[in-house]
PDB file of C-alpha atoms in Angstrom:
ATOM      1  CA  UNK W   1     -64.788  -0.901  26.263  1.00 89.00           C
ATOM      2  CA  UNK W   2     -63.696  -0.261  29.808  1.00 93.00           C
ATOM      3  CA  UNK W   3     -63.221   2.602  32.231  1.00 96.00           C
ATOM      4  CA  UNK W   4     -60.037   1.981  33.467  1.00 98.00           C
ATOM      5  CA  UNK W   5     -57.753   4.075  36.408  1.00 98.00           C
ATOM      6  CA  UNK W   6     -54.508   4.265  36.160  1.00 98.00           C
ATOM      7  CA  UNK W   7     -52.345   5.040  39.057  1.00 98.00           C
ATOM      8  CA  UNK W   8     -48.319   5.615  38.937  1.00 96.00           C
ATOM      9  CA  UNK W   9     -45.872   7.929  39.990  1.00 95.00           C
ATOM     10  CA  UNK W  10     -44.208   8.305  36.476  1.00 95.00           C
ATOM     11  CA  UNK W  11     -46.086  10.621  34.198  1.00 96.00           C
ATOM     12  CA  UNK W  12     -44.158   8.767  31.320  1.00 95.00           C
ATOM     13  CA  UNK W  13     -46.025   5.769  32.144  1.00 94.00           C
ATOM     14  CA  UNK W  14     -48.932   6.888  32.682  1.00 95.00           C
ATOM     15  CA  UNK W  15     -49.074   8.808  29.307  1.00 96.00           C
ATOM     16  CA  UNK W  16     -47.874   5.462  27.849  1.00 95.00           C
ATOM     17  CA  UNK W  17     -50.780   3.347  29.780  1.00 96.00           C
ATOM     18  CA  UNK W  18     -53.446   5.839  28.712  1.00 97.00           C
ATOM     19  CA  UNK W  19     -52.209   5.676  24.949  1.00 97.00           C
ATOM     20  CA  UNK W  20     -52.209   2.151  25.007  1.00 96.00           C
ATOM     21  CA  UNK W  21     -55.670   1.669  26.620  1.00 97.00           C
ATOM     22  CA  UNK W  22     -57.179   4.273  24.197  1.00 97.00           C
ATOM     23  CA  UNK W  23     -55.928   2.702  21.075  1.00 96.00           C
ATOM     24  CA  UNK W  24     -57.736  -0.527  22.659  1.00 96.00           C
ATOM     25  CA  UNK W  25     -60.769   1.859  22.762  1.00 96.00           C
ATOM     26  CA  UNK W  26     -60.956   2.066  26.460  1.00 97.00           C
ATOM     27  CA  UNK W  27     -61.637   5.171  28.398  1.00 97.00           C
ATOM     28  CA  UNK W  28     -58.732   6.085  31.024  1.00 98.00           C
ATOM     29  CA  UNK W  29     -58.068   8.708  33.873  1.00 98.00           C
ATOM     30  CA  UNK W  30     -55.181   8.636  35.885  1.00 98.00           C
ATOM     31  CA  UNK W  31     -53.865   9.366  39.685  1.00 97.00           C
ATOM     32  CA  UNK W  32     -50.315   9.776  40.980  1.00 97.00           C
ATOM     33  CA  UNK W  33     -50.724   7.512  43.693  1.00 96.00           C
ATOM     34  CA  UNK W  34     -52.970   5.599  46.131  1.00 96.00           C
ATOM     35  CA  UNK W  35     -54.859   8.507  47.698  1.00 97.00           C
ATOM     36  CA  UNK W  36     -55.447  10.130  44.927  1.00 97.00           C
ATOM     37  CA  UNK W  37     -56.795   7.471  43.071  1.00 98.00           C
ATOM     38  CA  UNK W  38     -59.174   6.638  45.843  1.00 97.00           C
ATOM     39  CA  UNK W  39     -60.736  10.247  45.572  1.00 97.00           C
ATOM     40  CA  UNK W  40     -61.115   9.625  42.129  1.00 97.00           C
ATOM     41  CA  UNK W  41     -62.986   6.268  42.272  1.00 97.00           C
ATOM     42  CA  UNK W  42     -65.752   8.244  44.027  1.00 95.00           C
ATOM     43  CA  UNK W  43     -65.916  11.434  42.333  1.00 96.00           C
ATOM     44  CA  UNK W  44     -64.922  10.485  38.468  1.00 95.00           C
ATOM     45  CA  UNK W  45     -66.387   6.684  38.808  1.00 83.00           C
ATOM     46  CA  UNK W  46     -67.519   4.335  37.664  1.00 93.00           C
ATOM     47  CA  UNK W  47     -64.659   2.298  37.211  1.00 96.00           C
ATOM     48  CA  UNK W  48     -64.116  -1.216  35.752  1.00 95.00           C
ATOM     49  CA  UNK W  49     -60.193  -1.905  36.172  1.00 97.00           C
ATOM     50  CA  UNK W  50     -57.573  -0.831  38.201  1.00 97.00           C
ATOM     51  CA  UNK W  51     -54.098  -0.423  36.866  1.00 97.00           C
ATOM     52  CA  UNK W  52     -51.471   0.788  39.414  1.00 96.00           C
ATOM     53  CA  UNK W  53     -47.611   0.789  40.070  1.00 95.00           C
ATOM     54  CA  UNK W  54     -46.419  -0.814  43.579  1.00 93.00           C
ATOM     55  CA  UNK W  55     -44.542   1.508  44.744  1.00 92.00           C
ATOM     56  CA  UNK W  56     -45.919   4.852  44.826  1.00 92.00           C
ATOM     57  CA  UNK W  57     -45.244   7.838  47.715  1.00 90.00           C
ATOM     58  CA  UNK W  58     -47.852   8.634  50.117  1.00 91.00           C
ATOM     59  CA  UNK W  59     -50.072   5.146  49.399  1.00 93.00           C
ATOM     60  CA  UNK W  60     -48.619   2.153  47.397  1.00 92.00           C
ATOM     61  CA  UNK W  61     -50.140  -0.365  45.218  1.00 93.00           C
ATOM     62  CA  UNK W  62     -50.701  -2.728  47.928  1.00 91.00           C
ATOM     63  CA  UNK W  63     -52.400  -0.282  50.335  1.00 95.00           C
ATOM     64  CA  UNK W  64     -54.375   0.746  47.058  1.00 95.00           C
ATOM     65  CA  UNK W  65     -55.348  -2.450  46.497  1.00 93.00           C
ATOM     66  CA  UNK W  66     -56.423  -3.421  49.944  1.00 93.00           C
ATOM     67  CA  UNK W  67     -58.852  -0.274  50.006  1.00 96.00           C
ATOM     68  CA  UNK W  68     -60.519  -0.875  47.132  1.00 95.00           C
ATOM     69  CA  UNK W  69     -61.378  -4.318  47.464  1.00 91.00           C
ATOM     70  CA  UNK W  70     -62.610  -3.655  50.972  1.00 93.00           C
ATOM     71  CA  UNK W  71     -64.945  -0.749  49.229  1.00 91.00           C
ATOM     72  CA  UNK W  72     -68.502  -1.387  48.344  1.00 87.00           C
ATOM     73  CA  UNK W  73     -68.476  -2.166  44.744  1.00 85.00           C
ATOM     74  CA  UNK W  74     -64.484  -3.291  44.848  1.00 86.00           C
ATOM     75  CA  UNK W  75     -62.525  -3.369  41.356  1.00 93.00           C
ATOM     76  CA  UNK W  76     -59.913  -5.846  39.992  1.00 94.00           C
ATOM     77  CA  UNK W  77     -56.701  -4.325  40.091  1.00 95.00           C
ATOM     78  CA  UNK W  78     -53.456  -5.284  37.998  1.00 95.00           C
ATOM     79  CA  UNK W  79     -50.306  -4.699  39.665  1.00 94.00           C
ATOM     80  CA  UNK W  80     -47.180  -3.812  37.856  1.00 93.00           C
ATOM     81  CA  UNK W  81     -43.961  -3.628  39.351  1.00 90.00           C
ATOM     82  CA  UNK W  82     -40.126  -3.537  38.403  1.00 85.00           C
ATOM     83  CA  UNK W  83     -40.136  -6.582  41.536  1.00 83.00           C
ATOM     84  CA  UNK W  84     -41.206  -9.155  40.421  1.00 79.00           C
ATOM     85  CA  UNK W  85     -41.575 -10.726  43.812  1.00 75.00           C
ATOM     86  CA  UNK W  86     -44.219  -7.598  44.148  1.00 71.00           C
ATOM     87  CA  UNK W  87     -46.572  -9.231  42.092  1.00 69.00           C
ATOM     88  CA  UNK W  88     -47.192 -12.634  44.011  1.00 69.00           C
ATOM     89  CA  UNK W  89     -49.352 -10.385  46.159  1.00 72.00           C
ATOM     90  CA  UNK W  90     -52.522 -12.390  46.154  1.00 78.00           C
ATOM     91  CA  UNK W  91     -55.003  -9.719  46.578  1.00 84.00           C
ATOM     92  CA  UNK W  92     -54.821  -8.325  42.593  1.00 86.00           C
ATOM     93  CA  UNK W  93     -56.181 -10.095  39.932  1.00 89.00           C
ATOM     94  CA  UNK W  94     -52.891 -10.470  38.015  1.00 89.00           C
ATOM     95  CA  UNK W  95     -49.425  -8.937  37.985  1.00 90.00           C
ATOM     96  CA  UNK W  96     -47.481  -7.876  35.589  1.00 91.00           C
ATOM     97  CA  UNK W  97     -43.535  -6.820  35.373  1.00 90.00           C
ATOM     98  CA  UNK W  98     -41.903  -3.488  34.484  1.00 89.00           C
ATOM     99  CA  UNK W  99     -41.060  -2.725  31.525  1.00 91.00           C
ATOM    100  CA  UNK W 100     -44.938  -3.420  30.776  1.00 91.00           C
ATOM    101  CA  UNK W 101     -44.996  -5.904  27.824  1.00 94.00           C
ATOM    102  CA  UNK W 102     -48.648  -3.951  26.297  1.00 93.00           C
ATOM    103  CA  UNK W 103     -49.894  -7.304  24.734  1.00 95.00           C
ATOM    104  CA  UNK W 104     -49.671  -8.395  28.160  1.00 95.00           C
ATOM    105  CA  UNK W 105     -51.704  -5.426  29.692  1.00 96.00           C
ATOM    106  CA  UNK W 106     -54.624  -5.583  26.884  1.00 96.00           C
ATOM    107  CA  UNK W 107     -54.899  -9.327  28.055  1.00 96.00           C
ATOM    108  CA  UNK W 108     -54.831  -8.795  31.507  1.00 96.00           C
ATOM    109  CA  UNK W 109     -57.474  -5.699  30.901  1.00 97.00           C
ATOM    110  CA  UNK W 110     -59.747  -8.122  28.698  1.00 95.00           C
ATOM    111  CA  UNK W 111     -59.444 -11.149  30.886  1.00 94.00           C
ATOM    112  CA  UNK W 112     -60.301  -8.842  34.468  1.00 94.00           C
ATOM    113  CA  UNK W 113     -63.373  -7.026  32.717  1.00 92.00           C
ATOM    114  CA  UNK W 114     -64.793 -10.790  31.510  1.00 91.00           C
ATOM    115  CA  UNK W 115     -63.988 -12.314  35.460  1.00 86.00           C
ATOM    116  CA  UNK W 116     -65.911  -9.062  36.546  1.00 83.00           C
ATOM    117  CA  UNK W 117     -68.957 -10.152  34.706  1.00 81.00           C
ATOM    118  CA  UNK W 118     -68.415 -13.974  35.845  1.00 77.00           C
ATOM    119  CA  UNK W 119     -70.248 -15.597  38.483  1.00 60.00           C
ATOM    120  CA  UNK W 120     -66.498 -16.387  39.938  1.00 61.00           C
ATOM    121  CA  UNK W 121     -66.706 -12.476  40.479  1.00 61.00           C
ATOM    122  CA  UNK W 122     -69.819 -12.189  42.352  1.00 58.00           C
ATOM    123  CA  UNK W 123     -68.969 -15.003  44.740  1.00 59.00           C
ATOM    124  CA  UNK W 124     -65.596 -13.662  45.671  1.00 63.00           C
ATOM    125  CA  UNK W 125     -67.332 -10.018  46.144  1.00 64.00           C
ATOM    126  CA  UNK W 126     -70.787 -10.543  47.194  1.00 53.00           C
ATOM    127  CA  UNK W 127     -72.542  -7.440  47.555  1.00 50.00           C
TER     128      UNK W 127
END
């Protein structure tokens, strides 16, 4: 079970991203966009995974992304985008294209929370 943030413009998809994450039996809250999201990594935390759309007003994905793996304890974030040339960003853990395949997602969530726990993890974001 994971704590994971989701962070998109689209209420529709964020309903569907928390729906799908709880019937996986994670635990979800959600932002609508990059600032917000970073106010609630340190006031609802903590957080496992980060799921966010790309383009977002105010702070995008990429921005997002950049912040919190430059934070103390940084997260692994999965991109999704309706670009597909969006998600060759190197800085998230995986991308994945709009519309949002959700047998895709639960992978992606499973296979970020296991790197998170791997040494791989600790090397790349040494404490």
């Amino acid at each position: 079970m994971a704590n994971i943030l989701i962070v998109d413009d689209e209420p529709y998809v964020r309903e569907m991203l928390c729906a799908a994450m709880a019937r996986e039996g994670h635990h979800t809250a959600t932002a609508v966009n990059g600032l917000q999201a970073l106010q609630i990594l340190d006031e609802q935390g903590p957080f496992d995974v980060v799921i966010t759309d790309y383009r977002m007003p105010i702070l995008d994905g990429r921005e997002l992304t950049r912040a919190i793996l430059a934070r103390k304890e940084p997260l692994p974030v999965i991109m999704v985008s309706g670009d597909p040339d969006v998600l060759l960003f190197r800085e998230v853990f995986t991308g994945l294209e709009k519309p949002i395949d959700l047998q895709s997602l639960t992978a992606a969530v499973d296979a970020a929370m296991l790197y998170r726990t791997s040494a791989a993890w600790g090397k790349a974001n040494p404490t």
